[in-house]
Structures are given as structure tokens and as C-alpha cells.
Tab-separated table of C-alpha atoms in Angstrom:
chain	number	residue	atom	x	y	z
A	1	MET	CA	73.310	184.681	-127.055
A	2	PRO	CA	72.130	187.490	-124.274
A	3	VAL	CA	68.670	188.465	-125.054
A	4	PRO	CA	67.504	191.825	-124.462
A	5	THR	CA	65.233	192.476	-121.776
A	6	SER	CA	63.423	195.432	-123.324
A	7	ILE	CA	61.697	196.121	-126.684
A	8	ALA	CA	61.798	199.623	-127.993
A	9	ASP	CA	58.529	201.348	-128.893
A	10	VAL	CA	58.676	201.434	-132.622
A	11	ARG	CA	55.940	201.980	-135.254
A	12	ARG	CA	56.499	199.518	-138.646
A	13	GLN	CA	54.349	198.081	-141.458
A	14	SER	CA	55.784	194.638	-141.318
A	15	LEU	CA	57.286	191.884	-139.010
A	16	ARG	CA	60.546	191.793	-141.280
A	17	GLU	CA	60.703	195.515	-140.567
A	18	ILE	CA	59.950	195.288	-136.637
A	19	ALA	CA	62.252	192.526	-136.617
A	20	GLU	CA	64.940	194.553	-138.678
A	21	PHE	CA	64.888	197.662	-136.478
A	22	ARG	CA	64.935	195.654	-133.253
A	23	ILE	CA	67.928	193.437	-134.185
A	24	ARG	CA	69.642	196.277	-135.799
A	25	GLU	CA	69.344	198.385	-132.172
A	26	ALA	CA	70.662	195.553	-130.634
A	27	ILE	CA	73.916	195.528	-132.749
A	28	LEU	CA	74.379	198.965	-132.565
A	29	ASP	CA	74.064	198.985	-128.841
A	30	GLY	CA	76.403	196.195	-128.146
A	31	THR	CA	73.783	193.674	-126.840
A	32	PHE	CA	74.899	191.509	-129.431
A	33	GLU	CA	78.580	191.457	-129.771
A	34	PRO	CA	80.633	191.407	-132.678
A	35	GLY	CA	81.183	188.099	-133.947
A	36	GLU	CA	78.398	186.660	-131.892
A	37	THR	CA	76.444	183.878	-133.019
A	38	LEU	CA	72.290	184.672	-133.845
A	39	HIS	CA	69.878	181.789	-133.423
A	40	ASP	CA	66.663	181.985	-135.274
A	41	GLN	CA	64.499	180.621	-132.561
A	42	GLU	CA	66.170	182.620	-129.956
A	43	LEU	CA	65.406	185.531	-132.145
A	44	GLN	CA	62.023	184.256	-132.579
A	45	ASP	CA	61.367	183.752	-129.225
A	46	TRP	CA	62.378	187.620	-128.373
A	47	LEU	CA	60.810	189.178	-131.118
A	48	GLY	CA	57.636	186.815	-130.945
A	49	VAL	CA	57.541	186.628	-134.678
A	50	SER	CA	57.913	183.582	-137.141
A	51	ARG	CA	61.233	181.918	-138.650
A	52	THR	CA	60.188	183.960	-141.935
A	53	PRO	CA	60.520	187.326	-141.489
A	54	ILE	CA	63.582	186.568	-138.919
A	55	ARG	CA	65.434	185.017	-142.066
A	56	ASP	CA	64.540	188.952	-144.094
A	57	ALA	CA	65.626	190.700	-141.501
A	58	LEU	CA	68.583	188.929	-141.261
A	59	ASN	CA	69.044	189.100	-144.606
A	60	ASP	CA	68.563	192.595	-145.144
A	61	LEU	CA	71.167	193.262	-142.293
A	62	SER	CA	73.645	191.478	-144.287
A	63	ARG	CA	73.177	193.789	-146.914
A	64	VAL	CA	74.078	196.662	-144.963
A	65	GLY	CA	76.957	195.008	-143.880
A	66	LEU	CA	75.700	194.703	-139.542
A	67	VAL	CA	75.658	190.715	-140.295
A	68	GLU	CA	77.161	187.855	-141.886
A	69	THR	CA	76.112	184.788	-143.134
A	70	ALA	CA	77.666	181.268	-144.101
A	71	PRO	CA	74.738	179.261	-145.258
A	72	GLN	CA	74.272	175.935	-143.363
A	73	ARG	CA	77.347	177.321	-141.339
A	74	TYR	CA	76.415	180.623	-139.279
A	75	THR	CA	74.837	183.650	-138.904
A	76	ARG	CA	76.353	186.337	-136.810
A	77	VAL	CA	76.896	190.015	-135.898
A	78	ALA	CA	79.134	191.330	-138.525
A	79	ARG	CA	83.448	190.964	-136.829
A	80	PRO	CA	85.723	192.862	-139.368
A	81	THR	CA	89.228	192.528	-139.618
A	82	PRO	CA	91.497	195.353	-139.291
A	83	ASP	CA	92.718	194.635	-142.913
A	84	ALA	CA	89.256	195.916	-143.468
A	85	GLN	CA	89.660	199.103	-141.733
A	86	PRO	CA	91.379	200.929	-145.141
A	87	ALA	CA	88.390	200.211	-147.312
A	88	LEU	CA	85.668	201.161	-145.052
A	89	SER	CA	87.370	204.274	-144.150
A	90	GLU	CA	87.207	205.334	-147.505
A	91	ALA	CA	83.793	204.531	-148.252
A	92	THR	CA	82.979	205.893	-145.440
A	93	GLY	CA	84.660	209.377	-145.891
A	94	ALA	CA	83.468	209.217	-149.709
A	95	LEU	CA	79.752	208.888	-148.286
A	96	LEU	CA	79.813	211.441	-145.630
A	97	CYS	CA	81.448	213.842	-147.758
A	98	ALA	CA	78.792	213.942	-150.472
A	99	VAL	CA	76.395	214.581	-147.946
A	100	LEU	CA	78.221	217.005	-145.853
A	101	ARG	CA	78.654	219.213	-148.920
A	102	LEU	CA	74.629	219.256	-149.414
A	103	THR	CA	73.558	219.419	-145.755
A	104	VAL	CA	75.891	221.719	-144.150
A	105	VAL	CA	74.783	224.716	-145.854
A	106	THR	CA	70.773	224.203	-145.875
A	107	ILE	CA	70.808	222.322	-142.084
A	108	ASP	CA	68.617	224.590	-139.930
A	109	GLY	CA	69.766	225.817	-135.745
A	110	GLU	CA	68.205	222.906	-134.151
A	111	ALA	CA	69.355	220.203	-136.268
A	112	ARG	CA	72.834	221.487	-136.423
A	113	GLU	CA	73.071	221.873	-132.736
A	114	ALA	CA	72.377	217.626	-132.872
A	115	VAL	CA	75.070	217.355	-135.220
A	116	LEU	CA	77.418	219.345	-133.180
A	117	THR	CA	76.777	217.358	-129.892
A	118	THR	CA	77.670	213.987	-131.604
A	119	LEU	CA	80.978	215.425	-132.612
A	120	ASP	CA	81.562	216.815	-129.518
A	121	ASP	CA	80.500	213.383	-127.874
A	122	ALA	CA	82.888	211.769	-130.675
A	123	ALA	CA	86.189	213.766	-129.531
A	124	ALA	CA	85.206	213.048	-126.046
A	125	ALA	CA	85.207	209.610	-126.355
A	126	LEU	CA	87.986	209.462	-128.804
A	127	GLU	CA	90.181	211.177	-126.317
A	128	ALA	CA	88.895	208.758	-123.084
A	129	ALA	CA	90.000	205.742	-125.869
A	130	ASP	CA	86.434	204.694	-125.192
A	131	PRO	CA	85.584	202.601	-128.644
A	132	VAL	CA	81.942	201.676	-127.566
A	133	ALA	CA	81.094	205.476	-126.946
A	134	TYR	CA	82.761	206.516	-129.870
A	135	GLY	CA	81.282	204.029	-132.051
A	136	ARG	CA	77.803	205.284	-130.678
A	137	ALA	CA	78.564	208.783	-131.066
A	138	VAL	CA	79.770	208.442	-134.652
A	139	ARG	CA	76.522	206.327	-135.772
A	140	GLY	CA	74.438	209.455	-134.196
A	141	PHE	CA	76.688	211.939	-136.341
A	142	VAL	CA	76.024	209.743	-139.458
A	143	GLU	CA	72.531	209.579	-138.534
A	144	ARG	CA	71.836	213.043	-138.106
A	145	ILE	CA	73.373	214.646	-140.648
A	146	VAL	CA	71.935	211.932	-143.373
A	147	ASP	CA	68.542	213.118	-141.770
A	148	ALA	CA	68.722	216.511	-142.591
A	149	CYS	CA	70.282	216.130	-146.234
A	150	PRO	CA	68.398	217.703	-148.731
A	151	ASN	CA	68.817	215.294	-151.307
A	152	GLU	CA	66.282	212.983	-151.181
A	153	VAL	CA	67.501	210.290	-153.815
A	154	LEU	CA	71.121	210.817	-151.677
A	155	VAL	CA	69.078	210.084	-148.492
A	156	ASP	CA	67.918	206.524	-150.044
A	157	ALA	CA	71.290	205.803	-151.439
A	158	VAL	CA	73.063	206.435	-148.252
A	159	ARG	CA	70.841	205.544	-145.300
A	160	ASP	CA	70.726	201.758	-145.285
A	161	ILE	CA	74.372	201.630	-145.656
A	162	ALA	CA	75.985	204.839	-143.713
A	163	ALA	CA	75.461	203.193	-140.109
A	164	GLY	CA	76.519	199.528	-141.175
A	165	LEU	CA	80.132	201.303	-142.308
A	166	ALA	CA	79.941	203.518	-139.160
A	167	PHE	CA	79.553	200.465	-136.986
A	168	ARG	CA	82.182	198.224	-139.185
A	169	LEU	CA	84.612	201.353	-138.996
A	170	THR	CA	84.523	202.011	-135.164
A	171	ILE	CA	84.776	198.701	-133.910
A	172	SER	CA	87.950	197.588	-136.260
A	173	LEU	CA	89.448	200.981	-135.283
A	174	THR	CA	92.820	199.612	-135.095
A	175	VAL	CA	95.233	202.205	-136.035
A	176	GLN	CA	98.480	203.660	-134.497
A	177	ALA	CA	98.838	206.497	-131.826
A	178	SER	CA	99.674	208.832	-134.537
A	179	SER	CA	96.816	208.275	-136.591
A	180	LEU	CA	94.212	208.522	-133.506
A	181	ALA	CA	95.959	212.037	-132.515
A	182	VAL	CA	95.366	213.169	-136.636
A	183	ILE	CA	91.722	211.977	-136.421
A	184	ALA	CA	91.297	213.754	-132.926
A	185	GLY	CA	93.108	216.823	-134.132
A	186	ALA	CA	90.511	216.960	-137.171
A	187	TYR	CA	87.175	216.860	-134.816
A	188	PRO	CA	87.621	220.686	-133.807
A	189	LEU	CA	88.195	221.236	-137.763
A	190	LEU	CA	84.720	219.352	-138.535
A	191	ARG	CA	82.920	221.037	-135.837
A	192	ALA	CA	83.849	224.833	-136.678
A	193	ALA	CA	83.102	224.093	-140.216
A	194	VAL	CA	79.590	222.680	-139.557
A	195	ALA	CA	78.890	225.410	-137.072
A	196	ALA	CA	79.819	228.020	-139.960
A	197	GLY	CA	78.106	226.443	-142.834
A	198	ASP	CA	81.583	225.810	-144.220
A	199	ALA	CA	81.058	223.220	-146.579
A	200	GLU	CA	83.983	222.052	-148.107
A	201	ALA	CA	85.660	222.765	-145.136
A	202	ALA	CA	83.354	220.512	-143.645
A	203	ALA	CA	83.995	217.435	-146.158
A	204	ARG	CA	87.748	218.155	-145.713
A	205	ALA	CA	87.943	217.852	-142.194
A	206	ALA	CA	85.030	214.541	-142.204
A	207	ALA	CA	87.526	213.141	-144.660
A	208	ILE	CA	90.482	213.141	-141.840
A	209	VAL	CA	88.285	211.962	-139.408
A	210	PHE	CA	87.287	209.029	-141.280
A	211	THR	CA	90.547	207.923	-143.188
A	212	GLY	CA	92.733	209.309	-140.426
């Protein structure tokens, strides 16, 4: 298991939160690859914390779908199968459509531009057939649109699981070229809807992006 050589500066109140944040970032940036075994001792050496906060962090990451565990067998980065894609697509699309309907009409100029940038990045990565860049852009879009959502109850419900859903969705993207063309064609529609503050159009386009 490769161990990251740098540690991002992050302010958290507990060792569990520190461990969860750093392991999560290592999964999302590709340092820890899908299916890779996560060893407690190596994580302890890297993070400089004891086994208990490591295990608590891994349990939390398992709950949101970034880690898979089997008692006495393995703890590893999630490795979705193609069969999981339809359910992941439906779940991601449903969550984001709800967030978009509330957010697109209230998002301010700077936040809106940040969301539009992630959509441009996702469309470019999809066109270039770059799954790593595509996954990064999709996760960026999810995080920014959730950050801008004015409904705190929905944010609390979505934040923990949205990144995991987007991660599992993008790394299991094995659809046919015709479906990819449909998804690619929906990005300009989604971008235009977000730019115009059209909540319903944004939700319709997002449903296509995440379900094909």
C-alpha cells in the first residue's frame, strides 16, 4: 500500500476526524486505489495516531461507501462492480436533483462560477475519456453545489454520502458509447440551466448526466 508523502493542513477537533479526512482525501485523489487493502499499522505510521481512531474513521468511511470491510478478512477501498452502476446512478441523480432545485435559484455569483467551472472540467474530462479527471470534476461539482445549498437539513443528509456516491459512480462508469454521448450532451444543458438559475431545467439535465 503506497503511503502519501504529504499531509494536507486541516483543522479538526478529534483524532478520528483527522484520520477520516486524510484517508478520505487519499481515496478521492487516487493515492489509495479502488480495491486496495488498507492496513491499520501503515495508516497508524502515516497519520501518527493510535489504532482506535483509525478504526473509527474506517467505519465512518465504510458507512458512506468509500471503504469496504469484512471482519477478520479485509479492509479495502471500495471497488464497485458494473452491476452496481444503475442503483448508484439513480441514488446520485435523485440526491442532486433535490439539492439543485433548492440551490440554483439562490446561489451567488462567486459560488455559481465555481460550480460552472466544475461542470466545464467534467465535460472536458468526459470528452478526453479521462476517468480520473472526470471523477475529480464530478466530486468537485457535488461538493460545491451541496456547499451552496440553503437547506441545512438537506445538506446534513446529503453531505456525508454524496461524495461516496459520486466516487463509486465515476469509477464504475462502464456504459456504452451511445450512453456516454447522451451524458456528454447533457452537460451544456446543465451548465446553461445553472448559469440561468433555472432549477427545473438543471434538475432535468442532472438526471441525464447521472443516469444516462
